[in-house]
Amino acid sequence: MYNNINTPSQSSPPAFLEKLYELLSDEANYSEYISWQPDGRSFLIKKATELSEKVLPKFFKHNNLQSFIRQLNMYCFSKTRHDSNYREFTHKLFQRNRKDLLCFIKRKTQKINKNNYIIENDERLPSHLPDSNDLEFINNQIESLSNPIDDHGDES
């Protein structure tokens, strides 16, 4: 049963999330490869190679597990189990029997600040390759950091 919650402006969930939810809901056919954990708050990829070869092409336009995981990351899923045989992912709004929450899950957005850097999850990544002005600025910053620091503002 779904709880009544306010519907966001985007009433239909992203296609990727709907397909993933559908895949996990079809336990009879796919639980050997991927399944909900008992608490319904995370899911486990059990057989990565077989999932890629046999299952992903049925739901997505590819059979690339890394692309699938990249999509999960773009929707802020967290990897909770770091093991070569099993991969477990969770998202606070992606829960078994709560399909109504899917429309609240948003894709990460990239914000570009005035210095033309992408700001995402408190990481600053250049949105372009550095040019000569950028390199000169960086070298000046390095030089200023290399100078000794005077605690009292007086030169000794």
PDB file of C-alpha atoms in Angstrom:
ATOM      1  CA  MET A   1       0.000   0.000   0.000  1.00  0.00           C
ATOM      2  CA  TYR A   2       1.297   3.488  -0.871  1.00  0.00           C
ATOM      3  CA  ASN A   3       1.354   6.389   1.524  1.00  0.00           C
ATOM      4  CA  ASN A   4      -0.244   9.584   0.305  1.00  0.00           C
ATOM      5  CA  ILE A   5       2.418  12.215  -0.271  1.00  0.00           C
ATOM      6  CA  ASN A   6       2.477  15.397  -2.272  1.00  0.00           C
ATOM      7  CA  THR A   7       3.269  14.774  -5.906  1.00  0.00           C
ATOM      8  CA  PRO A   8       6.236  16.705  -7.269  1.00  0.00           C
ATOM      9  CA  SER A   9       6.001  18.825 -10.400  1.00  0.00           C
ATOM     10  CA  GLN A  10       7.355  15.879 -12.420  1.00  0.00           C
ATOM     11  CA  SER A  11       4.674  13.251 -11.859  1.00  0.00           C
ATOM     12  CA  SER A  12       6.239  10.444 -13.877  1.00  0.00           C
ATOM     13  CA  PRO A  13       9.501   8.936 -12.689  1.00  0.00           C
ATOM     14  CA  PRO A  14      12.577   8.728 -14.905  1.00  0.00           C
ATOM     15  CA  ALA A  15      12.489   5.767 -17.302  1.00  0.00           C
ATOM     16  CA  PHE A  16      15.719   4.318 -15.892  1.00  0.00           C
ATOM     17  CA  LEU A  17      14.232   4.104 -12.405  1.00  0.00           C
ATOM     18  CA  GLU A  18      10.968   2.607 -13.658  1.00  0.00           C
ATOM     19  CA  LYS A  19      12.852  -0.082 -15.583  1.00  0.00           C
ATOM     20  CA  LEU A  20      15.077  -0.850 -12.602  1.00  0.00           C
ATOM     21  CA  TYR A  21      12.048  -1.107 -10.329  1.00  0.00           C
ATOM     22  CA  GLU A  22      10.287  -3.373 -12.846  1.00  0.00           C
ATOM     23  CA  LEU A  23      13.385  -5.556 -13.104  1.00  0.00           C
ATOM     24  CA  LEU A  24      13.632  -5.941  -9.328  1.00  0.00           C
ATOM     25  CA  SER A  25       9.900  -6.618  -9.055  1.00  0.00           C
ATOM     26  CA  ASP A  26      10.131  -9.571 -11.448  1.00  0.00           C
ATOM     27  CA  GLU A  27      11.641 -11.856  -8.835  1.00  0.00           C
ATOM     28  CA  ALA A  28      10.508 -15.025 -10.598  1.00  0.00           C
ATOM     29  CA  ASN A  29      12.737 -14.333 -13.598  1.00  0.00           C
ATOM     30  CA  TYR A  30      15.641 -12.222 -12.343  1.00  0.00           C
ATOM     31  CA  SER A  31      16.255 -12.720  -8.609  1.00  0.00           C
ATOM     32  CA  GLU A  32      19.094 -15.098  -9.465  1.00  0.00           C
ATOM     33  CA  TYR A  33      20.998 -12.086 -10.889  1.00  0.00           C
ATOM     34  CA  ILE A  34      19.655  -9.075  -8.997  1.00  0.00           C
ATOM     35  CA  SER A  35      17.201  -8.786  -6.121  1.00  0.00           C
ATOM     36  CA  TRP A  36      15.887  -6.681  -3.297  1.00  0.00           C
ATOM     37  CA  GLN A  37      17.510  -7.208   0.076  1.00  0.00           C
ATOM     38  CA  PRO A  38      15.124  -8.552   2.778  1.00  0.00           C
ATOM     39  CA  ASP A  39      14.497  -5.087   4.274  1.00  0.00           C
ATOM     40  CA  GLY A  40      13.496  -3.701   0.836  1.00  0.00           C
ATOM     41  CA  ARG A  41      15.767  -0.666   1.197  1.00  0.00           C
ATOM     42  CA  SER A  42      18.595  -1.863  -1.039  1.00  0.00           C
ATOM     43  CA  PHE A  43      19.227  -4.310  -3.843  1.00  0.00           C
ATOM     44  CA  LEU A  44      22.012  -6.728  -4.576  1.00  0.00           C
ATOM     45  CA  ILE A  45      23.669  -7.573  -7.878  1.00  0.00           C
ATOM     46  CA  LYS A  46      24.602 -11.222  -7.438  1.00  0.00           C
ATOM     47  CA  LYS A  47      25.868 -12.360 -10.831  1.00  0.00           C
ATOM     48  CA  ALA A  48      27.303  -9.344 -12.617  1.00  0.00           C
ATOM     49  CA  THR A  49      28.412 -11.092 -15.809  1.00  0.00           C
ATOM     50  CA  GLU A  50      25.123 -12.898 -16.302  1.00  0.00           C
ATOM     51  CA  LEU A  51      23.165  -9.748 -15.442  1.00  0.00           C
ATOM     52  CA  SER A  52      25.051  -7.914 -18.190  1.00  0.00           C
ATOM     53  CA  GLU A  53      24.642 -10.628 -20.786  1.00  0.00           C
ATOM     54  CA  LYS A  54      21.138 -11.895 -20.097  1.00  0.00           C
ATOM     55  CA  VAL A  55      19.151  -9.218 -18.279  1.00  0.00           C
ATOM     56  CA  LEU A  56      20.316  -5.667 -18.996  1.00  0.00           C
ATOM     57  CA  PRO A  57      19.615  -5.878 -22.765  1.00  0.00           C
ATOM     58  CA  LYS A  58      15.990  -6.778 -21.997  1.00  0.00           C
ATOM     59  CA  PHE A  59      15.442  -3.558 -20.030  1.00  0.00           C
ATOM     60  CA  PHE A  60      18.044  -1.094 -21.297  1.00  0.00           C
ATOM     61  CA  LYS A  61      19.669  -0.238 -24.623  1.00  0.00           C
ATOM     62  CA  HIS A  62      22.955  -1.862 -23.626  1.00  0.00           C
ATOM     63  CA  ASN A  63      24.553  -4.779 -21.837  1.00  0.00           C
ATOM     64  CA  ASN A  64      27.275  -2.782 -20.114  1.00  0.00           C
ATOM     65  CA  LEU A  65      27.310  -3.188 -16.340  1.00  0.00           C
ATOM     66  CA  GLN A  66      29.559  -0.145 -15.881  1.00  0.00           C
ATOM     67  CA  SER A  67      27.042   2.031 -17.755  1.00  0.00           C
ATOM     68  CA  PHE A  68      24.298   0.657 -15.535  1.00  0.00           C
ATOM     69  CA  ILE A  69      26.303   1.479 -12.400  1.00  0.00           C
ATOM     70  CA  ARG A  70      27.127   4.941 -13.780  1.00  0.00           C
ATOM     71  CA  GLN A  71      23.383   5.566 -14.143  1.00  0.00           C
ATOM     72  CA  LEU A  72      22.856   4.478 -10.532  1.00  0.00           C
ATOM     73  CA  ASN A  73      25.522   6.946  -9.455  1.00  0.00           C
ATOM     74  CA  MET A  74      23.871   9.724 -11.470  1.00  0.00           C
ATOM     75  CA  TYR A  75      20.717   9.157  -9.428  1.00  0.00           C
ATOM     76  CA  CYS A  76      22.713   9.255  -6.154  1.00  0.00           C
ATOM     77  CA  PHE A  77      22.553   5.562  -5.336  1.00  0.00           C
ATOM     78  CA  SER A  78      25.217   4.534  -2.839  1.00  0.00           C
ATOM     79  CA  LYS A  79      27.229   1.368  -3.022  1.00  0.00           C
ATOM     80  CA  THR A  80      26.962  -0.262   0.387  1.00  0.00           C
ATOM     81  CA  ARG A  81      28.740  -3.546  -0.211  1.00  0.00           C
ATOM     82  CA  HIS A  82      32.216  -3.512  -1.673  1.00  0.00           C
ATOM     83  CA  ASP A  83      32.871  -7.051  -2.712  1.00  0.00           C
ATOM     84  CA  SER A  84      33.975  -8.479  -6.044  1.00  0.00           C
ATOM     85  CA  ASN A  85      31.156 -11.030  -6.136  1.00  0.00           C
ATOM     86  CA  TYR A  86      28.254  -8.912  -4.884  1.00  0.00           C
ATOM     87  CA  ARG A  87      27.369  -5.263  -5.364  1.00  0.00           C
ATOM     88  CA  GLU A  88      24.735  -3.736  -3.121  1.00  0.00           C
ATOM     89  CA  PHE A  89      23.144  -0.339  -3.804  1.00  0.00           C
ATOM     90  CA  THR A  90      20.765   1.832  -1.833  1.00  0.00           C
ATOM     91  CA  HIS A  91      18.890   5.115  -2.177  1.00  0.00           C
ATOM     92  CA  LYS A  92      16.671   6.468   0.578  1.00  0.00           C
ATOM     93  CA  LEU A  93      13.751   6.887  -1.858  1.00  0.00           C
ATOM     94  CA  PHE A  94      14.183   3.630  -3.773  1.00  0.00           C
ATOM     95  CA  GLN A  95      12.295   1.036  -1.749  1.00  0.00           C
ATOM     96  CA  ARG A  96      10.401  -2.172  -2.399  1.00  0.00           C
ATOM     97  CA  ASN A  97       6.604  -1.614  -2.480  1.00  0.00           C
ATOM     98  CA  ARG A  98       7.094   2.175  -2.679  1.00  0.00           C
ATOM     99  CA  LYS A  99       6.981   2.862  -6.406  1.00  0.00           C
ATOM    100  CA  ASP A 100       5.251   6.147  -5.536  1.00  0.00           C
ATOM    101  CA  LEU A 101       8.619   7.504  -4.310  1.00  0.00           C
ATOM    102  CA  LEU A 102      10.369   7.090  -7.663  1.00  0.00           C
ATOM    103  CA  CYS A 103       9.194  10.454  -8.992  1.00  0.00           C
ATOM    104  CA  PHE A 104      11.050  12.172  -6.137  1.00  0.00           C
ATOM    105  CA  ILE A 105      14.430  10.768  -7.190  1.00  0.00           C
ATOM    106  CA  LYS A 106      16.264  13.300  -9.318  1.00  0.00           C
ATOM    107  CA  ARG A 107      19.317  12.981 -11.463  1.00  0.00           C
ATOM    108  CA  LYS A 108      22.414  14.845 -10.289  1.00  0.00           C
ATOM    109  CA  THR A 109      22.763  18.204 -11.934  1.00  0.00           C
ATOM    110  CA  GLN A 110      26.007  19.872 -12.789  1.00  0.00           C
ATOM    111  CA  LYS A 111      26.353  23.465 -11.719  1.00  0.00           C
ATOM    112  CA  ILE A 112      29.042  25.621 -13.238  1.00  0.00           C
ATOM    113  CA  ASN A 113      30.409  28.441 -11.087  1.00  0.00           C
ATOM    114  CA  LYS A 114      31.835  31.755 -12.261  1.00  0.00           C
ATOM    115  CA  ASN A 115      35.310  30.198 -12.632  1.00  0.00           C
ATOM    116  CA  ASN A 116      33.886  27.698 -15.118  1.00  0.00           C
ATOM    117  CA  TYR A 117      34.222  24.750 -12.743  1.00  0.00           C
ATOM    118  CA  ILE A 118      31.647  22.009 -12.340  1.00  0.00           C
ATOM    119  CA  ILE A 119      30.454  21.815  -8.751  1.00  0.00           C
ATOM    120  CA  GLU A 120      28.956  18.474  -7.815  1.00  0.00           C
ATOM    121  CA  ASN A 121      28.919  16.863  -4.373  1.00  0.00           C
ATOM    122  CA  ASP A 122      31.408  19.424  -3.074  1.00  0.00           C
ATOM    123  CA  GLU A 123      33.936  18.338  -5.687  1.00  0.00           C
ATOM    124  CA  ARG A 124      35.307  20.889  -8.099  1.00  0.00           C
ATOM    125  CA  LEU A 125      36.191  19.563 -11.487  1.00  0.00           C
ATOM    126  CA  PRO A 126      37.233  21.707 -14.436  1.00  0.00           C
ATOM    127  CA  SER A 127      34.505  21.855 -17.059  1.00  0.00           C
ATOM    128  CA  HIS A 128      37.107  22.427 -19.782  1.00  0.00           C
ATOM    129  CA  LEU A 129      40.739  21.691 -20.501  1.00  0.00           C
ATOM    130  CA  PRO A 130      43.077  24.322 -19.032  1.00  0.00           C
ATOM    131  CA  ASP A 131      44.391  26.959 -21.395  1.00  0.00           C
ATOM    132  CA  SER A 132      47.505  29.135 -20.979  1.00  0.00           C
ATOM    133  CA  ASN A 133      45.665  31.665 -18.768  1.00  0.00           C
ATOM    134  CA  ASP A 134      44.522  28.880 -16.453  1.00  0.00           C
ATOM    135  CA  LEU A 135      48.023  27.458 -16.239  1.00  0.00           C
ATOM    136  CA  GLU A 136      49.522  30.862 -15.480  1.00  0.00           C
ATOM    137  CA  PHE A 137      46.945  31.383 -12.728  1.00  0.00           C
ATOM    138  CA  ILE A 138      47.672  27.948 -11.246  1.00  0.00           C
ATOM    139  CA  ASN A 139      51.433  28.541 -11.341  1.00  0.00           C
ATOM    140  CA  ASN A 140      50.972  31.876  -9.549  1.00  0.00           C
ATOM    141  CA  GLN A 141      48.873  30.155  -6.899  1.00  0.00           C
ATOM    142  CA  ILE A 142      51.545  27.507  -6.414  1.00  0.00           C
ATOM    143  CA  GLU A 143      54.248  30.168  -6.094  1.00  0.00           C
ATOM    144  CA  SER A 144      52.238  32.083  -3.504  1.00  0.00           C
ATOM    145  CA  LEU A 145      51.770  28.895  -1.504  1.00  0.00           C
ATOM    146  CA  SER A 146      55.487  28.139  -1.725  1.00  0.00           C
ATOM    147  CA  ASN A 147      56.475  31.419  -0.019  1.00  0.00           C
ATOM    148  CA  PRO A 148      57.106  31.152   3.733  1.00  0.00           C
ATOM    149  CA  ILE A 149      54.240  32.273   5.925  1.00  0.00           C
ATOM    150  CA  ASP A 150      54.938  35.019   8.454  1.00  0.00           C
ATOM    151  CA  ASP A 151      52.727  34.557  11.540  1.00  0.00           C
ATOM    152  CA  HIS A 152      52.656  38.261  12.501  1.00  0.00           C
ATOM    153  CA  GLY A 153      52.682  39.929   9.145  1.00  0.00           C
ATOM    154  CA  ASP A 154      56.234  41.252   9.803  1.00  0.00           C
ATOM    155  CA  GLU A 155      59.081  40.319   7.514  1.00  0.00           C
ATOM    156  CA  SER A 156      62.025  38.832   9.376  1.00  0.00           C
TER     157      SER A 156
END
